[in-house]
mmCIF file of C-alpha atoms in Angstrom:
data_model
loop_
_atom_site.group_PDB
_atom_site.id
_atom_site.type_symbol
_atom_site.label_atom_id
_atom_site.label_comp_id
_atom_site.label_asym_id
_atom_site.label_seq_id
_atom_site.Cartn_x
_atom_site.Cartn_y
_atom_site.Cartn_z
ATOM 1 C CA UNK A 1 4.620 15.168 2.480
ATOM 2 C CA UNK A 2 2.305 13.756 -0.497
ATOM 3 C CA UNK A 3 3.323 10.211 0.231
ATOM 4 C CA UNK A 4 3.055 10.713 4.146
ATOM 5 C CA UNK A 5 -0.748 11.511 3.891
ATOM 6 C CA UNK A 6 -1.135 9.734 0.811
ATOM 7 C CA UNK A 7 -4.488 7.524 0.556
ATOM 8 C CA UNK A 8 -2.798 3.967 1.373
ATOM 9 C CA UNK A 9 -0.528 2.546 3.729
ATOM 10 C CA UNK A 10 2.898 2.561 2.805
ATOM 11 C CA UNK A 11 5.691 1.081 4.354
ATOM 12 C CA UNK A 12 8.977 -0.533 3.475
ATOM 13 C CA UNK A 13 12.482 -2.244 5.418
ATOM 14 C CA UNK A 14 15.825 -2.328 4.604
ATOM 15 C CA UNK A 15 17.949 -5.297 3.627
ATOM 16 C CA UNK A 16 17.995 -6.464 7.163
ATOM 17 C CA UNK A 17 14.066 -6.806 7.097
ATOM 18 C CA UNK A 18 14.048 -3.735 9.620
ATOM 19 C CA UNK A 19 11.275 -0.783 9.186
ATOM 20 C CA UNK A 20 12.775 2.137 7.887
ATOM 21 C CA UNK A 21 9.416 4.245 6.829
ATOM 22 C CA UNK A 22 6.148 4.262 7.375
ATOM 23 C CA UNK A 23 3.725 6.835 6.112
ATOM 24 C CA UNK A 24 0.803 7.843 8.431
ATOM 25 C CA UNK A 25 -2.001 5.462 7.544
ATOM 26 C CA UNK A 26 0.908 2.822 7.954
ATOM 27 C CA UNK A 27 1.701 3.894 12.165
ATOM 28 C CA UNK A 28 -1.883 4.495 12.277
ATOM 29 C CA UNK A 29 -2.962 0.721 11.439
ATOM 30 C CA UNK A 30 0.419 -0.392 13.353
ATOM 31 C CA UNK A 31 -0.728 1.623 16.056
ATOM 32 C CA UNK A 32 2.785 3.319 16.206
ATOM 33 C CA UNK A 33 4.773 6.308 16.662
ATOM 34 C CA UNK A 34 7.805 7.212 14.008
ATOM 35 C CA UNK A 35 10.254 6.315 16.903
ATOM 36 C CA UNK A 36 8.500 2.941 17.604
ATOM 37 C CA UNK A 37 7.974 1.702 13.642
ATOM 38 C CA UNK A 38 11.199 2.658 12.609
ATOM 39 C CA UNK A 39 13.602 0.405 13.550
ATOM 40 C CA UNK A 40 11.234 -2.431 14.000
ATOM 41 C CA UNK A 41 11.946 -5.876 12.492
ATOM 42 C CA UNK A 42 9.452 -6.280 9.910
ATOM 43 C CA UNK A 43 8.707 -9.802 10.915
ATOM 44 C CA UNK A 44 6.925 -7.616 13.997
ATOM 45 C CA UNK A 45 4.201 -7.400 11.418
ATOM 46 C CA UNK A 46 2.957 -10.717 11.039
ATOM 47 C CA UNK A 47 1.987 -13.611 14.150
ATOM 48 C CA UNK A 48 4.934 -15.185 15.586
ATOM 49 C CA UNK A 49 3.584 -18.580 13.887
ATOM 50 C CA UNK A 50 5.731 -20.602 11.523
ATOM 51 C CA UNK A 51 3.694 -21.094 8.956
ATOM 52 C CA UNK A 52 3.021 -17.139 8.810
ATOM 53 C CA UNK A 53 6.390 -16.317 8.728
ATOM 54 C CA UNK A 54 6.873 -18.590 6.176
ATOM 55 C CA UNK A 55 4.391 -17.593 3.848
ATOM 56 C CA UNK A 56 5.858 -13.949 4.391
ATOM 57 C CA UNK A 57 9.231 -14.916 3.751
ATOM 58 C CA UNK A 58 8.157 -16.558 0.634
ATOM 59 C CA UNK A 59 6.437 -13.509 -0.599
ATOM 60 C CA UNK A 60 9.246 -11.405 -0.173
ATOM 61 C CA UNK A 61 11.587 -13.419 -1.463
ATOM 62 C CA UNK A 62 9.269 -13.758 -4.650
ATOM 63 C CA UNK A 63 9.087 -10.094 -4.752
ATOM 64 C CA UNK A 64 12.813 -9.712 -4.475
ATOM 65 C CA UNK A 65 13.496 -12.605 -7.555
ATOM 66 C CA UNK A 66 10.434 -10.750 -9.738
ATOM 67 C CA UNK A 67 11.111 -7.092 -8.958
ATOM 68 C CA UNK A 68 8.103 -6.587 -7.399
ATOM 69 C CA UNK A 69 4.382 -8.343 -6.915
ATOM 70 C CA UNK A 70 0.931 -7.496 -7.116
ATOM 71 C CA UNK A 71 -2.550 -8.118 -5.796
ATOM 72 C CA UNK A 72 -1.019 -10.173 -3.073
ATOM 73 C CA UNK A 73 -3.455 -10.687 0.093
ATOM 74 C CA UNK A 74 -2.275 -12.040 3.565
ATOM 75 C CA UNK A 75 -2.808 -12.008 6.927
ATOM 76 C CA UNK A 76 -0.571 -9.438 9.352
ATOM 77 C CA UNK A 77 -1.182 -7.850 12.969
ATOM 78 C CA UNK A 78 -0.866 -4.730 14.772
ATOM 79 C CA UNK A 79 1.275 -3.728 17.693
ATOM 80 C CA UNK A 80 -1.239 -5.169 20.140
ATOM 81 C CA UNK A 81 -1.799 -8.355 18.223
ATOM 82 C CA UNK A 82 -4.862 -7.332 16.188
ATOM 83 C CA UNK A 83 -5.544 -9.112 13.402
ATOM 84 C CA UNK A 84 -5.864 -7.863 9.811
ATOM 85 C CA UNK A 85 -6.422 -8.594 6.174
ATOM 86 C CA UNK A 86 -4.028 -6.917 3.318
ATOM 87 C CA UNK A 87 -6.178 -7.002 -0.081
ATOM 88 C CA UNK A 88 -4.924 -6.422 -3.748
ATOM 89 C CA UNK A 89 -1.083 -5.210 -2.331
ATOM 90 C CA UNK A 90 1.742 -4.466 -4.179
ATOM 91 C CA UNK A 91 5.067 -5.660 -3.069
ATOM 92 C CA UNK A 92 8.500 -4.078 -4.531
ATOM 93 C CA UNK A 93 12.154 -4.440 -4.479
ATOM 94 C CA UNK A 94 14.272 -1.236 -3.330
ATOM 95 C CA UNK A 95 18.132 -1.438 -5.577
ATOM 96 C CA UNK A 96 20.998 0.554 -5.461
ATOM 97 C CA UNK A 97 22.443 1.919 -8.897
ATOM 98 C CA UNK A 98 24.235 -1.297 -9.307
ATOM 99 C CA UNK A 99 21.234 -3.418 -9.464
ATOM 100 C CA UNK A 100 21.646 -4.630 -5.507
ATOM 101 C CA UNK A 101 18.744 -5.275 -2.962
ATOM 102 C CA UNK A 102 18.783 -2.290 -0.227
ATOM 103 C CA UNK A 103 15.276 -3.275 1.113
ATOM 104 C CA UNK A 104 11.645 -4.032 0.375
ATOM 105 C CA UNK A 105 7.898 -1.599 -0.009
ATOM 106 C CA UNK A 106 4.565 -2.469 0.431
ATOM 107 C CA UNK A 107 1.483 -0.131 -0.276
ATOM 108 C CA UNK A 108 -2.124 -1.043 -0.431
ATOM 109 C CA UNK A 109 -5.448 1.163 0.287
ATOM 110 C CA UNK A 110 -7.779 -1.141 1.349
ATOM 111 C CA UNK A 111 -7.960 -3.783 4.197
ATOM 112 C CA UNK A 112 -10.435 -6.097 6.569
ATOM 113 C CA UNK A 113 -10.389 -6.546 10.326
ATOM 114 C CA UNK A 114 -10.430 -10.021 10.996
ATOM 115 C CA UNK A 115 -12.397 -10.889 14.253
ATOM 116 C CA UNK A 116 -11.754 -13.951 16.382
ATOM 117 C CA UNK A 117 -14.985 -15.709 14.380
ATOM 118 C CA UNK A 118 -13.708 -15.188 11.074
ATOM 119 C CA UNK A 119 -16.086 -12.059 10.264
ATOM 120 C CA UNK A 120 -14.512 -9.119 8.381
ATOM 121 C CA UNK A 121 -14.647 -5.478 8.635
ATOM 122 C CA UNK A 122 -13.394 -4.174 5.311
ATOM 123 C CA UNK A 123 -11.761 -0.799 5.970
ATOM 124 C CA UNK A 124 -9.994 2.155 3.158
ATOM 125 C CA UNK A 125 -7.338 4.317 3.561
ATOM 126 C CA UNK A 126 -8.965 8.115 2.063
ATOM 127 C CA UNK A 127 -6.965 11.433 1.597
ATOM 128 C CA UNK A 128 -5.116 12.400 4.609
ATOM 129 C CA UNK A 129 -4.743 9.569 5.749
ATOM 130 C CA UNK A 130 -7.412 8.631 7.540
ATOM 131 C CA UNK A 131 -8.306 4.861 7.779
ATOM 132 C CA UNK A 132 -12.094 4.733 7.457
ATOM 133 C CA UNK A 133 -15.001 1.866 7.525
ATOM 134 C CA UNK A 134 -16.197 1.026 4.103
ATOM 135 C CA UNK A 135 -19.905 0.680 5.204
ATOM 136 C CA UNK A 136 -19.266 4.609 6.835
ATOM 137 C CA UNK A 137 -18.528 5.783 3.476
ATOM 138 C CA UNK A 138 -21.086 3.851 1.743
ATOM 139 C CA UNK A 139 -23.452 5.444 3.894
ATOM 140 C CA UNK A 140 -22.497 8.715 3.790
ATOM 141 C CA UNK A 141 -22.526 8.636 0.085
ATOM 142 C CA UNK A 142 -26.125 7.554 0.273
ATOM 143 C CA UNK A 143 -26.831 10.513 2.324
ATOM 144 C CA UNK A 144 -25.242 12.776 0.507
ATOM 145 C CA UNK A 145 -25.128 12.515 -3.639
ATOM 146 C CA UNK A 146 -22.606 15.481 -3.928
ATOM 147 C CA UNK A 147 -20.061 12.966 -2.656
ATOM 148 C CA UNK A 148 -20.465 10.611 -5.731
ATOM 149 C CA UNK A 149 -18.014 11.403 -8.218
ATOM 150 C CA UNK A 150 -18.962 12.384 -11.500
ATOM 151 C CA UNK A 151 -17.849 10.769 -14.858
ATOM 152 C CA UNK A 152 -15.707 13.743 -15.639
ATOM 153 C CA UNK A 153 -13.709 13.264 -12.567
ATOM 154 C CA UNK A 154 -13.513 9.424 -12.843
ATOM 155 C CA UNK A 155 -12.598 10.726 -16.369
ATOM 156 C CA UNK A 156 -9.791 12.473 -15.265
ATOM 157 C CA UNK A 157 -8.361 10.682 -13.043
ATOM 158 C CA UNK A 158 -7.977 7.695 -15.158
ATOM 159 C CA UNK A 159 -6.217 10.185 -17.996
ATOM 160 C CA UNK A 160 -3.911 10.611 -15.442
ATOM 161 C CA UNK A 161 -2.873 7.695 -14.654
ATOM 162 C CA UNK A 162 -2.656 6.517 -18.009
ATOM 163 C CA UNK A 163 -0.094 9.822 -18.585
ATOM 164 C CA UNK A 164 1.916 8.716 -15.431
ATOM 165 C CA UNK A 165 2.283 4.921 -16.924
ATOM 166 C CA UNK A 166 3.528 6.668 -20.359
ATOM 167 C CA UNK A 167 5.657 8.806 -18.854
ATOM 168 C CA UNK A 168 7.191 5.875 -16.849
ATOM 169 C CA UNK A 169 7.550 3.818 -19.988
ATOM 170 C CA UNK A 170 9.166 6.305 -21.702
ATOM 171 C CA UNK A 171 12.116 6.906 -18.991
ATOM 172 C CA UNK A 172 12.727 3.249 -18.743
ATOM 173 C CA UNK A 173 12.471 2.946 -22.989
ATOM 174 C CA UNK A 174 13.824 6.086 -24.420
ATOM 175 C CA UNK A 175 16.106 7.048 -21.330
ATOM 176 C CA UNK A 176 17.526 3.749 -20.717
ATOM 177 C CA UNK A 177 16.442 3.908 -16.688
ATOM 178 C CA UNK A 178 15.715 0.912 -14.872
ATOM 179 C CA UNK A 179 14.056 0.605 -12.072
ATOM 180 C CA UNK A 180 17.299 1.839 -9.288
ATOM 181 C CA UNK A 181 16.908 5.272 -10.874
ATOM 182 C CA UNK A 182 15.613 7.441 -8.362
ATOM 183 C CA UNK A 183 13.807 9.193 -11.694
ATOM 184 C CA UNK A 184 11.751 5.636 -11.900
ATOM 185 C CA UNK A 185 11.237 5.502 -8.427
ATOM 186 C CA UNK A 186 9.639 8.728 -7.808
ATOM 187 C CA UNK A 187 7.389 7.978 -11.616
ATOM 188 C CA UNK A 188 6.361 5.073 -10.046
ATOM 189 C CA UNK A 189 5.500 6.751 -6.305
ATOM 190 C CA UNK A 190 3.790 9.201 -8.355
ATOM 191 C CA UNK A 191 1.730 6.227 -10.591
ATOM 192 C CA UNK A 192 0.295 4.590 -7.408
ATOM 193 C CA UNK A 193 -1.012 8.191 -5.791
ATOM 194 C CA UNK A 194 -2.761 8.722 -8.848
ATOM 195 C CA UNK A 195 -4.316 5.231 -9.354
ATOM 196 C CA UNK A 196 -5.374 5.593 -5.681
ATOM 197 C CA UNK A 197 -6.776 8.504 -6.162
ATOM 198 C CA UNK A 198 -8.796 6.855 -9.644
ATOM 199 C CA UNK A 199 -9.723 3.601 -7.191
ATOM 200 C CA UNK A 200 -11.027 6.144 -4.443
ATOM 201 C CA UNK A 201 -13.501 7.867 -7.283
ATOM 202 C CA UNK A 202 -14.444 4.216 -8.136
ATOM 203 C CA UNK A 203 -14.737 2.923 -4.518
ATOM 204 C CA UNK A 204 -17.328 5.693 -4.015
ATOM 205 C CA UNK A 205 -19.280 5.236 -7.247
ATOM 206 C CA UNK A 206 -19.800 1.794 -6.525
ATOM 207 C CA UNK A 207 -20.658 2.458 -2.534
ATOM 208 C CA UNK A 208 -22.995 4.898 -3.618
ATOM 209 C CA UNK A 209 -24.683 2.641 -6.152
ATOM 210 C CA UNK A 210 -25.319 -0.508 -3.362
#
């Protein structure tokens, strides 16, 4: 349930590059039901144009050689052919036990509508959820200074995360986990919700300071 109406999209596909989750800011921005996503091929996500599926086939296969990838940015498209920008995503490689490739995640929290001139909409996944306009948030933190975080918060969220990267660390260095464990797996779900959570405090400090 956290991850479902976690603050970023998250999706992944199995070894045969088919859907098999999506959380609901990922059918949201897909514009999908469970039944529809899962099940899809993932190369539904991107334009039917060569040099797009190339570039995505490259990135996965980079992401399957490296273990994972991050801050990657690309181009992809909705059920009704909707254009839209990934920013600062993180890419990973799903293994089995035995170190084999059983499919492929994405998450990231922030995006941009791309229109047919070029011009962006940058758009945020919050808690819940909910896929929001940046510029709506901006001005609602204007309106409203309650809404800025404090430092303690942005305090505590960052202690957080850095506990959550330790704690990681220290099943992979003292346990002798890698990263098939399903102990590593959930640290690591558990890492990103919390550094969403820190870049949601900071999204709003700096939206309420434009």
């Amino acid at each position: 349930e956290t991850l479902w109406n976690a603050p970023f999209v998250c999706a992944s596909h199995d070894a045969s590059d088919v859907f098999n989750y999506g959380n609901k800011a990922a059918l949201s921005l897909w514009q999908l039901s469970w039944d529809e996503f899962v099940g899809l091929p993932s190369t539904k996500s991107a334009e039917d144009d060569q040099t797009v599926q190339s570039e995505r086939r490259e990135l996965l296969d980079r992401a399957a050689k490296d273990g994972y990838i991050k801050d990657y940015s690309g181009i992809r498209q909705t059920s009704d052919g909707r254009k839209f920008k990934i920013n600062g995503a993180t890419v990973w490689t799903i293994t089995d036990k035995d170190g084999n490739k059983t499919g492929q995640a994405v998450r990231f929290d922030t995006f941009s509508w791309v229109g047919d001139d070029g011009e962006e909409e940058e758009m945020m996944v919050c808690e819940g959820g909910e896929i929001v306009s940046k510029k709506s948030i901006a001005a609602d933190a204007a309106s409203d200074p309650k809404d800025v975080p404090s430092e303690a918060e942005v305090a505590e969220a960052s202690a957080a995360v850095e506990a959550q990267a330790a704690e990681v660390r220290r099943l992979k260095e003292e346990d002798g986990l890698d990263n098939s464990s399903p102990e590593i797996q959930a640290g690591v779900a558990s890492l990103m919700e919390k550094k969403a959570v820190l870049a949601d405090l900071e999204e709003r400090i700096a939206a309420a300071a434009d």
